[in-house]
Coordinates of C-alpha atoms in Angstrom, one line a residue:
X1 CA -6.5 -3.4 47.4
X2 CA -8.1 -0.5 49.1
X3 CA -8.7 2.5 46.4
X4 CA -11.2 4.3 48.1
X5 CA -11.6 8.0 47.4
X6 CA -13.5 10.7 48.7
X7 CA -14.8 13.7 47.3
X8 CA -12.5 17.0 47.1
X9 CA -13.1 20.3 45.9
X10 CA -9.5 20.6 44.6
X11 CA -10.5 17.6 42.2
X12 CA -12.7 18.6 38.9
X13 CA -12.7 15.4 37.4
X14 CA -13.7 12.5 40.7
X15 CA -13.7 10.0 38.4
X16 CA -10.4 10.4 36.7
X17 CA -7.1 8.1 37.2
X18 CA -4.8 8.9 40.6
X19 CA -1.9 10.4 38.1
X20 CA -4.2 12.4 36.0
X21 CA -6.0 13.8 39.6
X22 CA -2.4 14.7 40.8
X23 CA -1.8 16.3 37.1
X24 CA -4.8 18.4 37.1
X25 CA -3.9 19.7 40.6
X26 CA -0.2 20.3 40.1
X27 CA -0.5 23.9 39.2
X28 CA -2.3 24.5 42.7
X29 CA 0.2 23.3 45.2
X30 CA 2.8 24.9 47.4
X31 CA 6.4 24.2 46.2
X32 CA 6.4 21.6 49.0
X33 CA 3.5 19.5 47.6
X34 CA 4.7 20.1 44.3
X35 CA 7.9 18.2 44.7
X36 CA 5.8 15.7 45.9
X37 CA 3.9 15.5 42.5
X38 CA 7.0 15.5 40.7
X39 CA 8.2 12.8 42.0
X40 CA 5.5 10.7 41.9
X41 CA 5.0 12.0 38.2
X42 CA 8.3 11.4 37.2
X43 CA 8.8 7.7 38.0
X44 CA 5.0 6.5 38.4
X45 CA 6.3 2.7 38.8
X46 CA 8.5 3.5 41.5
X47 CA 5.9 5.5 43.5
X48 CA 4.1 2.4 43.3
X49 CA 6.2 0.9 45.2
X50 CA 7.1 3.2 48.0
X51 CA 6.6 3.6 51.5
X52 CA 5.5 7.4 52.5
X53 CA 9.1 7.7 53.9
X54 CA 10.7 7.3 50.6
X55 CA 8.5 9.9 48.9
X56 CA 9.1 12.0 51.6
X57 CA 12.8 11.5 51.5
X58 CA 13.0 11.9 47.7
X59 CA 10.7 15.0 47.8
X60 CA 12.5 16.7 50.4
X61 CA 9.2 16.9 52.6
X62 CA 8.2 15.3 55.5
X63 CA 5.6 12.0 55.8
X64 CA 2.8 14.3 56.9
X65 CA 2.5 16.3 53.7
X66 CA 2.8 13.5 51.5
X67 CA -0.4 12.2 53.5
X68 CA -2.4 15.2 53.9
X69 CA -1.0 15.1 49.6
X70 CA -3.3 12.1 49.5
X71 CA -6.0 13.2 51.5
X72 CA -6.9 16.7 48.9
X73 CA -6.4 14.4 45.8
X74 CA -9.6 12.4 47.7
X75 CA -8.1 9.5 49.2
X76 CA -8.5 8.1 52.7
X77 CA -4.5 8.0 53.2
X78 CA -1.4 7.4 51.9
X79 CA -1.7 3.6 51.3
X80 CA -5.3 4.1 49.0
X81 CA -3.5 7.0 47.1
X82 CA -0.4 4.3 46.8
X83 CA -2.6 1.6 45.6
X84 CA -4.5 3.9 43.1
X85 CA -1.1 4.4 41.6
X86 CA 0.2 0.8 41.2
X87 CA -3.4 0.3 40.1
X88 CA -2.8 2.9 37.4
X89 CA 0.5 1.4 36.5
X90 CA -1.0 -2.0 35.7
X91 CA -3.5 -0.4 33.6
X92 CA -1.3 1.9 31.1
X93 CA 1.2 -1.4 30.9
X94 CA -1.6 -3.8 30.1
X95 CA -3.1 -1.6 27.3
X96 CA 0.4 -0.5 25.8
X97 CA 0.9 -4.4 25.7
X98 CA -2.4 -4.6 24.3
X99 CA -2.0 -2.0 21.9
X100 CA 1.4 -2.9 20.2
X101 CA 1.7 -7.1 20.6
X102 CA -1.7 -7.6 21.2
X103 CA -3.7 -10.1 23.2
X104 CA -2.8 -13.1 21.8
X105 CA 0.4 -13.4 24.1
X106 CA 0.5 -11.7 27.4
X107 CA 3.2 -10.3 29.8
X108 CA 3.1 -13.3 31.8
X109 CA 2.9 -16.3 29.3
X110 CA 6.4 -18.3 29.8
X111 CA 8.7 -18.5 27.1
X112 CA 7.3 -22.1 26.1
X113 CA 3.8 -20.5 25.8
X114 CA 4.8 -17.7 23.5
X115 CA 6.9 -20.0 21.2
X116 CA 3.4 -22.6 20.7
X117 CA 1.4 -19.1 20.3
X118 CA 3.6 -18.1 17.6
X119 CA 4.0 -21.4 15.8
X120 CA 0.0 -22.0 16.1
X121 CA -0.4 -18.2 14.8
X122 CA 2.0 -19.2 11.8
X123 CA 0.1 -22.4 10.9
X124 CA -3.2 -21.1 11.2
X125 CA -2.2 -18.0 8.4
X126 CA -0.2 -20.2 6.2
X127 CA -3.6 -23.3 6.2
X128 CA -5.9 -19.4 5.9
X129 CA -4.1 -18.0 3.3
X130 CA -3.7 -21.1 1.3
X131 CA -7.6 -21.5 1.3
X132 CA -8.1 -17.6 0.2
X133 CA -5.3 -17.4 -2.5
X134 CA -6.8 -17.4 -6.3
X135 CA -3.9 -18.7 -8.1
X136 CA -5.2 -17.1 -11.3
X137 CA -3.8 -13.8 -10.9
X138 CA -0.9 -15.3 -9.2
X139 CA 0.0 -17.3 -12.8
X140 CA -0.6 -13.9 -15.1
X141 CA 1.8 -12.0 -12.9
X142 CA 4.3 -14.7 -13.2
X143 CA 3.8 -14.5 -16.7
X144 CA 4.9 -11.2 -16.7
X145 CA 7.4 -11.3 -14.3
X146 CA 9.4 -14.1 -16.3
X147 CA 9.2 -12.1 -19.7
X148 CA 9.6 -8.9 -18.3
X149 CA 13.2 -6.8 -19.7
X150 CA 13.6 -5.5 -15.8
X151 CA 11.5 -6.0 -12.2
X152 CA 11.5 -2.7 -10.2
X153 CA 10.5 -4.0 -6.3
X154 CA 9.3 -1.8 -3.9
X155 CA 8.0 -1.8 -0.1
X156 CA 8.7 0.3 3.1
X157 CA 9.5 -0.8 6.6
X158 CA 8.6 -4.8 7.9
X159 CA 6.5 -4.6 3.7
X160 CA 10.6 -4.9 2.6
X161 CA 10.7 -8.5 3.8
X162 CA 9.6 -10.8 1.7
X163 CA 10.1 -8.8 -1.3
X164 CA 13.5 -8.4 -0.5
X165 CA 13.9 -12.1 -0.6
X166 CA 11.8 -11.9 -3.8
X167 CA 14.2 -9.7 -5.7
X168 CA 17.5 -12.2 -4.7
X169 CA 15.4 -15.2 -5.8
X170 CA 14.8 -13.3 -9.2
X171 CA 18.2 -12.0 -9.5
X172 CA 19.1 -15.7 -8.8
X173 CA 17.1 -17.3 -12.1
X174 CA 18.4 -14.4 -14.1
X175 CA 16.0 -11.8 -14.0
X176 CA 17.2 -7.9 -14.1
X177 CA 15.6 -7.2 -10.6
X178 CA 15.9 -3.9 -8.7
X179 CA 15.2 -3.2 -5.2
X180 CA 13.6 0.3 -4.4
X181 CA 12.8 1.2 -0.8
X182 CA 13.6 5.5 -0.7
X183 CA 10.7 7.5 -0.7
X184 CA 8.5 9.4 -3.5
X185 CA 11.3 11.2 -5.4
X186 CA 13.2 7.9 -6.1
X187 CA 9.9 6.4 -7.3
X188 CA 9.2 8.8 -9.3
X189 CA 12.6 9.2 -11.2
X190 CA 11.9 5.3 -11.3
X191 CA 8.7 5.5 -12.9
X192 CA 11.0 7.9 -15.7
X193 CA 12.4 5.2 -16.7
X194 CA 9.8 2.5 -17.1
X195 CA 8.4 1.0 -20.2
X196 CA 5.9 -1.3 -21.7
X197 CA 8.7 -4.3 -21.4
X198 CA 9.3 -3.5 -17.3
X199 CA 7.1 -4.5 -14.2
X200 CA 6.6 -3.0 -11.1
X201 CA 5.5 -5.2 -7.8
X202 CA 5.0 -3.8 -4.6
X203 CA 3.7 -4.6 -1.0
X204 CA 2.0 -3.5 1.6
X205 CA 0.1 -5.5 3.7
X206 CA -2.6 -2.0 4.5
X207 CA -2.5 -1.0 0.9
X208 CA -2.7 2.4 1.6
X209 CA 1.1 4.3 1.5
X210 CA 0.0 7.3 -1.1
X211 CA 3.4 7.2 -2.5
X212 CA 3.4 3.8 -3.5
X213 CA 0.4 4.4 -5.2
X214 CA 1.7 7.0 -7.0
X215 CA 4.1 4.6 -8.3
X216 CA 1.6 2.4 -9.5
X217 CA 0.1 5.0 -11.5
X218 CA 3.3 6.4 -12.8
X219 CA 4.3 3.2 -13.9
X220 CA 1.3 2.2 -15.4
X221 CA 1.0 5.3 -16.9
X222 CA 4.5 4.6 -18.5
X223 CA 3.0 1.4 -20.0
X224 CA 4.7 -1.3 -17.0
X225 CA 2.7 -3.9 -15.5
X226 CA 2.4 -3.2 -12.1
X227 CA 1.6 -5.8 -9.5
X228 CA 0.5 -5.4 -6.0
X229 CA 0.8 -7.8 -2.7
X230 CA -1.9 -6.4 -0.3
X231 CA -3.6 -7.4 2.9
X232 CA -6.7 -5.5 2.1
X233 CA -9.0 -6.3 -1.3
X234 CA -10.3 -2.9 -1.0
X235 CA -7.1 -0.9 -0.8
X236 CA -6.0 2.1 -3.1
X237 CA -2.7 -0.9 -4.0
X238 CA -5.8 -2.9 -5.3
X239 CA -7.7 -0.3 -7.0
X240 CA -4.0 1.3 -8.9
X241 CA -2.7 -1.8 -9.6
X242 CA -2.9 -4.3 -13.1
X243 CA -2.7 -7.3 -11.0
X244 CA -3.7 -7.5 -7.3
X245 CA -2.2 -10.0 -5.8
X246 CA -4.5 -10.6 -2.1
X247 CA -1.9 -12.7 0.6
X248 CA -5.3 -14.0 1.8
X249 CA -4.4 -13.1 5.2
X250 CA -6.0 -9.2 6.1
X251 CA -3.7 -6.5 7.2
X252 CA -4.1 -6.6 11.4
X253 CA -3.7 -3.6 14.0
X254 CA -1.5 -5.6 16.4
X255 CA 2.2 -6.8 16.1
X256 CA 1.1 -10.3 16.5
X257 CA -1.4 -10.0 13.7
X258 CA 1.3 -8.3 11.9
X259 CA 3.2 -11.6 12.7
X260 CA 0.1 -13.9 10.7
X261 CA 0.4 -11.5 7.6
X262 CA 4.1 -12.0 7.4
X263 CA 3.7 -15.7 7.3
X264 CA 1.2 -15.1 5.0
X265 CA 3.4 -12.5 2.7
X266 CA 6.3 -14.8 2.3
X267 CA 3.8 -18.2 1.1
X268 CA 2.4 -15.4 -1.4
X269 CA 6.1 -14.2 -2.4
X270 CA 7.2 -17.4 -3.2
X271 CA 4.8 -19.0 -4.7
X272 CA 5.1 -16.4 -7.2
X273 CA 8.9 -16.8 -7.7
X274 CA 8.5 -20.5 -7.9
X275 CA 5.7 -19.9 -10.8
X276 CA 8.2 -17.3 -12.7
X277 CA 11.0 -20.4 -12.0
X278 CA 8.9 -22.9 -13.7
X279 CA 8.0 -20.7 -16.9
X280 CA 11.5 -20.0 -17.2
X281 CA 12.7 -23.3 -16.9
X282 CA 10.7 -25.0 -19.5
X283 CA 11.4 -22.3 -22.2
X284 CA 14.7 -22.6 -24.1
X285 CA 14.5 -19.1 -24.7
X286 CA 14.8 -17.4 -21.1
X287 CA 18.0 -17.4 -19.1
X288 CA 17.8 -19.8 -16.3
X289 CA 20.6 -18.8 -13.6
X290 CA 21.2 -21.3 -10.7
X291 CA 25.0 -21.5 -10.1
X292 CA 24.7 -21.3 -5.9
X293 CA 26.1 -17.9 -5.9
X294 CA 23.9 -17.1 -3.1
X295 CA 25.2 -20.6 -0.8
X296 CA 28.3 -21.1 0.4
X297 CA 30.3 -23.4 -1.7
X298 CA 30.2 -26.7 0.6
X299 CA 26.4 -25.8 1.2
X300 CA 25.3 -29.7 0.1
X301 CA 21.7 -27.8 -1.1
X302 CA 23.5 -26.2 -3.7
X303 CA 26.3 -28.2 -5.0
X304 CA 29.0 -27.0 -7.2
X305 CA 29.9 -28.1 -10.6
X306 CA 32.4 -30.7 -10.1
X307 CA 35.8 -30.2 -11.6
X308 CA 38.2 -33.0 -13.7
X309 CA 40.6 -33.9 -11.3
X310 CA 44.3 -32.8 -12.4
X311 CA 46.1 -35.2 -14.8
X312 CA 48.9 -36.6 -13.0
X313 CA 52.3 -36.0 -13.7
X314 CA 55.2 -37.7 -14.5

C-alpha cells in the first residue's frame, strides 16, 4: 500500500493522519475542493473505497480536482491519498475496538473463537477470585445480613447485576430486602430512614461513584452496617464502608475485563447469600422462606408441596 507523501506548504502538521491533513486545510479551499473534503469527511469508510470518479461524481467536481486535492494535501496522487484514508480507517476501528472490548478478542476472531475466549476469561476469574477471597469478612457480613430488621441494596448501571439477584435470593429466604438504584436524593431520603437494626450493601466494581459513598456515610452515620462489594482494595467503597467485601477480581478498563469482574461479582454475591441461608436455616428463630415462588410451578428444582388427593365420592 503506497502512502507516500510529499511535503506541502498548505500542510502545518506533515506528520499528521490523511483526514486530520484534509481537516486542517478545509477552511482554505475553493467551494469546489471543499465539497470534495466534505465528502470524504462525511463518510471516511466509503472514501476508502472509491475510485476518483465516485468522489468526483458525489462532489459535483471533476477527477482532476479531486487529484490535484491529493497532490496539496502532500500525496503523489489520488491512489496514495486513497490508501492513507483506508489506512486511517483501519486505525480509528482497531483502537475503538481496542478501547471499549479490548484486545483479548478481535474483530476477526470467528464466533467459535470468541465463545472459548469468553468461557476461558470466566474460568480463569472464578479459579482468581476464589484464591483472593478472605472468607472472614464474607461470614461477619452474613452475620449481619441474616439478623438485620431490613437490607437496603444499592448499585448503578452493569454494578445492578448481581445485586439484583442478591436482593430476590434474600427476599426469597425471608429477608425485608430493598432494591435502590435512583441517584443521590433517593439515597439520601434512604439513609433517613436507617437504623442500628438495618444494613446497607452496595457495589461497584471501581469503588469510586461519590454518591454511593455518601450513602455509606449516611448510613453509617445512622448506625446501619454498611457493606461494600468492590474491585479495588483501595477504593473510597473500601475506606466508607464497615465491611469491605474485595470480589478478588480488580475493576478493568475494557469490556472484556469488565466481563472477568462480573464472573467474579456474582461468585462473591452468592456466596454471601448462601452464608446468610445457612445461618438462617439452622436457627429456629429466623424465618426461613423457600416456597418456589420465584419457579414456575412444574419447575422439578423447586417442587411444590404435594396436595391429598380428593376423597372420592359416592
Amino acid at each position: 500500500m503506497n502512502t507516500e507523501t510529499t511535503s506541502s506548504p498548505d500542510d502545518p502538521n506533515p506528520s499528521a493522519s490523511a483526514l486530520q491533513r484534509l481537516r486542517d486545510i478545509a477552511e482554505q479551499l475553493n467551494p469546489t475542493a471543499r465539497r470534495i473534503a466534505d465528502v470524504i469527511l462525511e463518510d471516511p469508510l466509503r472514501a476508502g473505497g472509491d475510485s476518483i470518479t465516485q468522489i468526483a461524481a458525489r462532489s459535483k467536481a471533476s477527477a482532476a480536482t479531486v487529484s490535484r486535492l491529493a497532490t496539496r494535501l502532500g500525496y503523489s496522487g489520488f491512489p496514495a491519498f486513497r490508501s492513507a484514508i483506508a489506512l486511517d480507517n483501519g486505525r480509528t476501528t482497531q483502537s475503538g475496538w481496542e478501547r471499549d472490548i479490548g484486545s483479548a478478542i478481535s474483530p476477526s476472531d470467528s464466533p467459535d473463537d470468541v465463545l472459548d475466549i469468553l468461557a476461558g476469561t470466566a474460568a480463569r476469574s472464578l479459579r482468581d477470585a476464589a484464591d483472593a477471597i478472605d472468607v472472614r469478612p464474607f461470614r461477619r457480613a452474613a452475620t449481619t445480613v441474616a439478623r438485620a430488621e431490613h437490607v437496603h441494596l444499592h448499585a448503578e448501571w452493569g454494578d445492578a447485576i448481581a445485586l439484583r439477584e442478591l436482593q430476590m435470593r434474600l427476599l426469597r429466604i425471608g429477608i425485608a430486602a430493598w432494591f435502590h438504584e435512583a441517584g443521590g436524593n433517593t439515597l439520601r431520603a434512604v439513609a433517613n430512614t436507617l437504623t442500628d437494626r438495618d444494613a446497607v450493601i452496595v457495589l461497584g466494581r471501581s469503588g469510586t461513584d461519590a454518591a454511593t459513598v455518601d450513602f455509606l456515610r449516611r448510613a453509617k452515620t445512622a448506625g446501619a452496617c454498611t457493606i461494600a462489594l468492590h474491585g479495588d482494595p483501595d477504593s473510597p467503597f473500601a475506606e466508607a464502608s464497615d465491611i469491605p467485601l474485595y470480589t478478588g477480581i480488580r475493576n478493568g478498563s475494557v469490556w472484556t475485563q469488565y466481563y472477568a469482574g462480573r464472573a467474579s461479582d456474582i461468585l462473591a454475591t452468592s456466596l454471601l447469600w448462601v452464608l446468610v441461608a445457612q445461618i438462617r436455616s439452622s436457627d429456629p428463630s429466623m424465618r426461613f422462606i423457600d416456597d418456589g415462588t420465584f419457579a414456575a410451578p412444574d419447575d422439578p428444582q423447586f417442587p411444590r408441596t404435594p396436595t391429598a388427593p380428593a376423597p372420592p365420592r359416592g
